[in-house]
Tab-separated table of C-alpha atoms in Angstrom:
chain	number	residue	atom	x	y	z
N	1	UNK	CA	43.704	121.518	53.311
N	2	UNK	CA	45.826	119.410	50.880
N	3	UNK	CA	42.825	119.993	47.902
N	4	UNK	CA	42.360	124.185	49.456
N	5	UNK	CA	45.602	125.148	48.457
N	6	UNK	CA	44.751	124.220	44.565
N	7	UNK	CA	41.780	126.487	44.324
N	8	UNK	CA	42.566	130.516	43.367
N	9	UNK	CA	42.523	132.718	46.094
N	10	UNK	CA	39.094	133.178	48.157
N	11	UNK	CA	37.317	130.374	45.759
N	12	UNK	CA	37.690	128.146	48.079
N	13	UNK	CA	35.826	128.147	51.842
N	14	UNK	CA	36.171	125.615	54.817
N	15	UNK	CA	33.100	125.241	56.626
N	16	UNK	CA	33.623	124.198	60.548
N	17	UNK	CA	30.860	122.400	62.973
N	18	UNK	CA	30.793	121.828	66.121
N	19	UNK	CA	30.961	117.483	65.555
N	20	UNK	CA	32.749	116.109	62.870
N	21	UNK	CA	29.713	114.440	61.881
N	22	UNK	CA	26.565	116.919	60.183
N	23	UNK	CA	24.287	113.725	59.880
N	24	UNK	CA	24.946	114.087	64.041
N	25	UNK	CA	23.791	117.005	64.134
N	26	UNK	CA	20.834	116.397	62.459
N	27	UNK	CA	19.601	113.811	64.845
N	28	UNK	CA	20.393	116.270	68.127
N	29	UNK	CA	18.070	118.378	65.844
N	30	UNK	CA	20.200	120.855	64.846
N	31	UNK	CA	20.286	120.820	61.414
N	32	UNK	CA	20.120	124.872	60.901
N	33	UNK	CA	23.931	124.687	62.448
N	34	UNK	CA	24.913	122.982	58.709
N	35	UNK	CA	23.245	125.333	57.216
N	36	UNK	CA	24.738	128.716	58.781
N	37	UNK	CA	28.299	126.546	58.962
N	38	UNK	CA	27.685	126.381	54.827
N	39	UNK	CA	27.099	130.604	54.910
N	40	UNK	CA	29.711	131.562	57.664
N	41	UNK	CA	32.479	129.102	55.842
N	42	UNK	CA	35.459	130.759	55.618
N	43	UNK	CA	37.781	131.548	52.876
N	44	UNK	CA	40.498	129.111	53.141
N	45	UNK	CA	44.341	130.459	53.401
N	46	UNK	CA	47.178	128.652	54.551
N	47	UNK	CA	49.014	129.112	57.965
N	48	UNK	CA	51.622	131.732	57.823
N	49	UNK	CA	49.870	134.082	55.037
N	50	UNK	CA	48.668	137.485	56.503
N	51	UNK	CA	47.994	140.502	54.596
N	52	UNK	CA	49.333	144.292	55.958
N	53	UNK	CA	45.980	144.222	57.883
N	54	UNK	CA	46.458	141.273	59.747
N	55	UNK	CA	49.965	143.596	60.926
N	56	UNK	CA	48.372	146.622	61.670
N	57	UNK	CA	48.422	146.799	64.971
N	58	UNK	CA	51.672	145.466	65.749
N	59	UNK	CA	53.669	147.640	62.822
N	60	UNK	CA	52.229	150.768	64.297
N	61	UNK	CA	54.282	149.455	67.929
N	62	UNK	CA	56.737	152.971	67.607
N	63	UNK	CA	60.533	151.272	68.297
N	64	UNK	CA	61.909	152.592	71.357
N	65	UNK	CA	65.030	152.658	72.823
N	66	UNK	CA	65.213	149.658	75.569
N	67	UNK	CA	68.263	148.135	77.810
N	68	UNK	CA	70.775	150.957	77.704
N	69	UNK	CA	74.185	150.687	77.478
N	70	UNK	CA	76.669	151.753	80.405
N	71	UNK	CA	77.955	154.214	77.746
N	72	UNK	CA	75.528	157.017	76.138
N	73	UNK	CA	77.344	156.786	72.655
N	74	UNK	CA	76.743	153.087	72.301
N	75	UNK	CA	72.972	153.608	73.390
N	76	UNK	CA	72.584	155.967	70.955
N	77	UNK	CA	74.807	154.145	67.912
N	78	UNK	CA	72.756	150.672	68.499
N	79	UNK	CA	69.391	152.386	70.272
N	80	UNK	CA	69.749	149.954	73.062
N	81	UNK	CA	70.119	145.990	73.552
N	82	UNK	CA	66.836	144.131	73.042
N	83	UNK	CA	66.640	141.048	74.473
N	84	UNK	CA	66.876	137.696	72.437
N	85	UNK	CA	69.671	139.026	70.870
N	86	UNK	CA	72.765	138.534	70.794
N	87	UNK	CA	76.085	141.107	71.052
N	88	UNK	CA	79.873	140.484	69.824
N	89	UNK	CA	82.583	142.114	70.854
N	90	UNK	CA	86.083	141.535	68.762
N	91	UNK	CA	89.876	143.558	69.735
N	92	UNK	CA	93.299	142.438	70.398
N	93	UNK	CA	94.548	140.714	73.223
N	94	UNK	CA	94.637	143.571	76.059
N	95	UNK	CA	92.575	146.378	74.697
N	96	UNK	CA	89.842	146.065	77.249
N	97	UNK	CA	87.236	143.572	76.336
N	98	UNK	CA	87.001	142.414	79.463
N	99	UNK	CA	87.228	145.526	80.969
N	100	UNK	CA	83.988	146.935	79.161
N	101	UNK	CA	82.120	143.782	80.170
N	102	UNK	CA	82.822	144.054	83.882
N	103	UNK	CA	81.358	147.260	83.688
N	104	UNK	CA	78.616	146.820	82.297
N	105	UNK	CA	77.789	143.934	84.329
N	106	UNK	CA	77.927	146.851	86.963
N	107	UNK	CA	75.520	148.730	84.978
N	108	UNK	CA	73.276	146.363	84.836
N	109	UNK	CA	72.760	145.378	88.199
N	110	UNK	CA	73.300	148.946	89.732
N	111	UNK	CA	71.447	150.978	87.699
N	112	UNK	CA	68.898	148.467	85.390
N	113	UNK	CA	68.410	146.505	88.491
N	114	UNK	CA	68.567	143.122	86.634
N	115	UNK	CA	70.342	139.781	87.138
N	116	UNK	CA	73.066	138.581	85.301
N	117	UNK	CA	74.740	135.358	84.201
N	118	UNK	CA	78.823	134.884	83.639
N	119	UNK	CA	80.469	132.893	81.505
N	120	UNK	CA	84.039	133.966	81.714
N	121	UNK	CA	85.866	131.007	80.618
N	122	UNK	CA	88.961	131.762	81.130
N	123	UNK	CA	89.820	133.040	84.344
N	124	UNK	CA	88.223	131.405	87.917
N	125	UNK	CA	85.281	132.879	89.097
N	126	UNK	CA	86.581	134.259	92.397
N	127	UNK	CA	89.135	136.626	89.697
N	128	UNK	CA	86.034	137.579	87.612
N	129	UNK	CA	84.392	138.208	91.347
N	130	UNK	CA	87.058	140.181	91.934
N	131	UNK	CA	86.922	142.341	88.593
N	132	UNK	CA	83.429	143.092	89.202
N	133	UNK	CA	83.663	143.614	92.918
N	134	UNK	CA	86.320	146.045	91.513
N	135	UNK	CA	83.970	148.170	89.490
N	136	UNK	CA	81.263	148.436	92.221
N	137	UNK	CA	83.565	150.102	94.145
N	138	UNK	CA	85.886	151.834	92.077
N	139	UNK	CA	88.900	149.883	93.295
N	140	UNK	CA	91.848	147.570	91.310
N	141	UNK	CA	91.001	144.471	93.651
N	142	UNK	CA	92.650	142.310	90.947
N	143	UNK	CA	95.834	144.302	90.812
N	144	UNK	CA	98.618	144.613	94.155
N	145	UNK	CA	98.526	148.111	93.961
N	146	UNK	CA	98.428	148.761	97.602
N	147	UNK	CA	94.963	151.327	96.315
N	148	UNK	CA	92.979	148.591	98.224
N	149	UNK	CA	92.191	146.868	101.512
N	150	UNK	CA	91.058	143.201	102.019
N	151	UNK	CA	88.519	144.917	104.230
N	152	UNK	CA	86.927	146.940	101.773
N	153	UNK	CA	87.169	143.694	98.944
N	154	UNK	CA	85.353	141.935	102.082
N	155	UNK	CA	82.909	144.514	102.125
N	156	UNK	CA	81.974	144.831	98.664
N	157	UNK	CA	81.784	141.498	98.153
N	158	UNK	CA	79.242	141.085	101.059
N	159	UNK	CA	77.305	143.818	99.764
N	160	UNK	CA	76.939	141.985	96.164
N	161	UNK	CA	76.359	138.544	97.752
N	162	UNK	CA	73.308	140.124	99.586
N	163	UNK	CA	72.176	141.872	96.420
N	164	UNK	CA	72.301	138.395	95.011
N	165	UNK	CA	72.103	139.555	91.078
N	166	UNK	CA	74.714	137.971	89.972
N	167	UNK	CA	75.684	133.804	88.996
N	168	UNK	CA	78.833	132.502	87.929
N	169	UNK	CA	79.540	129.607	86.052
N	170	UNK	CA	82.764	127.490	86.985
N	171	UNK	CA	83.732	125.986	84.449
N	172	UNK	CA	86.227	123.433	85.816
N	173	UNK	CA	88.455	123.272	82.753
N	174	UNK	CA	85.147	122.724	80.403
N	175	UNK	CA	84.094	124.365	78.191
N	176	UNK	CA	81.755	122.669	75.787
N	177	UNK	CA	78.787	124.628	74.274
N	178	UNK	CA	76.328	122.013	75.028
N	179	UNK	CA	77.126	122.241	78.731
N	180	UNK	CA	77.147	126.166	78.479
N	181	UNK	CA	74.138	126.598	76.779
N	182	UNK	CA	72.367	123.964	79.015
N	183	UNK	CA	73.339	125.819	82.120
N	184	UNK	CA	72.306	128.979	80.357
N	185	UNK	CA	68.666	127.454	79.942
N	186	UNK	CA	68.836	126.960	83.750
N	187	UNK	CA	69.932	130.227	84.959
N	188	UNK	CA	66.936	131.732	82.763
N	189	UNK	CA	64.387	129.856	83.414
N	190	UNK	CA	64.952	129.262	87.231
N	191	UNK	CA	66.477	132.501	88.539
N	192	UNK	CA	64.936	134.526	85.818
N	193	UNK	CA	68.097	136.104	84.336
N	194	UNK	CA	68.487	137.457	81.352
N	195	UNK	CA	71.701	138.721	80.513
N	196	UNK	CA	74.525	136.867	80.341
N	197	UNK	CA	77.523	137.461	79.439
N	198	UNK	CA	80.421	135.144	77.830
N	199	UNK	CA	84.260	135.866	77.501
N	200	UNK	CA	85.649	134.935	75.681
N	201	UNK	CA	84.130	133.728	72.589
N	202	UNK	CA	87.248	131.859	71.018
N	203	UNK	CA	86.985	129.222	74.350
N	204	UNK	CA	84.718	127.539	72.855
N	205	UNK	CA	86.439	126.413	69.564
């Protein structure tokens, strides 16, 4: 390969046989297998070079829209969330970021049906239990507002718990990216999730 890549294109060819050895081959008595190796050689080009045909069939894949958004507007303005990539949210302290996240967490699992991962790194997990509890059911159950019941927090809770889409990650004061990400690898690989979710951002500096 080291002397291929110093030929022009196509003037060079690589012949393959089945041994490394064609004087072995001759002895097994099957010399004719050098010869059509010699004819069938192929023109040499290096890993990683394709021409438009070699993409054919995969640029003629027509994009679709895929995991959808809680909110129509931001389906349509981004055409979906793909997965292996990654989404950033930046506002004030206040304006909802949190908010937004907790519901589409509920999105996902209610309505895509798919398992999630939390990372909220600033808050226990029984309040971010509680936020999300609180958009299942259309209830405040972080906020004494007297709108709720323990009974009904109870109940939604159970619910979600039998569901069993959801996995939080507790932090306990850490927050290191190399412990985040590790437990990320975990959560995707052994409970099969794939979206998680990671609030805020600015922990981790």
């Amino acid at each position: 390969k080291e002397c291929a890549v110093l030929f022009p294109a196509g003037k060079c060819k690589i012949a393959s046989l089945t041994v490394t050895d064609p004087n072995e081959l001759l002895k097994l008595g099957k010399g004719e297998e050098i010869v059509s190796a010699i004819w069938q050689a192929q023109p040499f080009r290096p890993d990683g070079v394709v021409k438009l045909s070699d993409l054919m069939d995969e640029i003629l894949i027509e994009p679709t829209v895929q995991n959808p958004w809680f909110s129509t507007a931001l389906t349509n303005l981004t055409f979906g969330r793909r997965f292996g990539e990654t989404y950033a949210f930046g506002a004030g302290t206040g304006i909802g970021k949190t908010d937004l996240f907790t519901q589409q967490i509920q999105y996902d699992v209610n309505v895509l049906g798919q398992k999630v991962g939390l990372f909220f790194l600033e808050q226990k997990p029984s309040e971010t239990a509680k936020r999300v509890a609180g958009k299942f059911a259309g209830k405040c159950f972080h906020v004494p507002d007297g709108s709720w019941t323990l009974d009904e927090l109870k109940a939604v809770i159970k619910r979600m718990d039998e569901d069993d889409r959801i996995r939080f990650y507790d932090n306990f004061g850490s927050a290191e990216w190399e412990t985040i990400a590790s437990t990320i690898r975990y959560m995707a690989h052994s409970e099969g999730i794939r979206f998680f979710y990671i609030d805020h951002l600015t922990a981790l500096a």
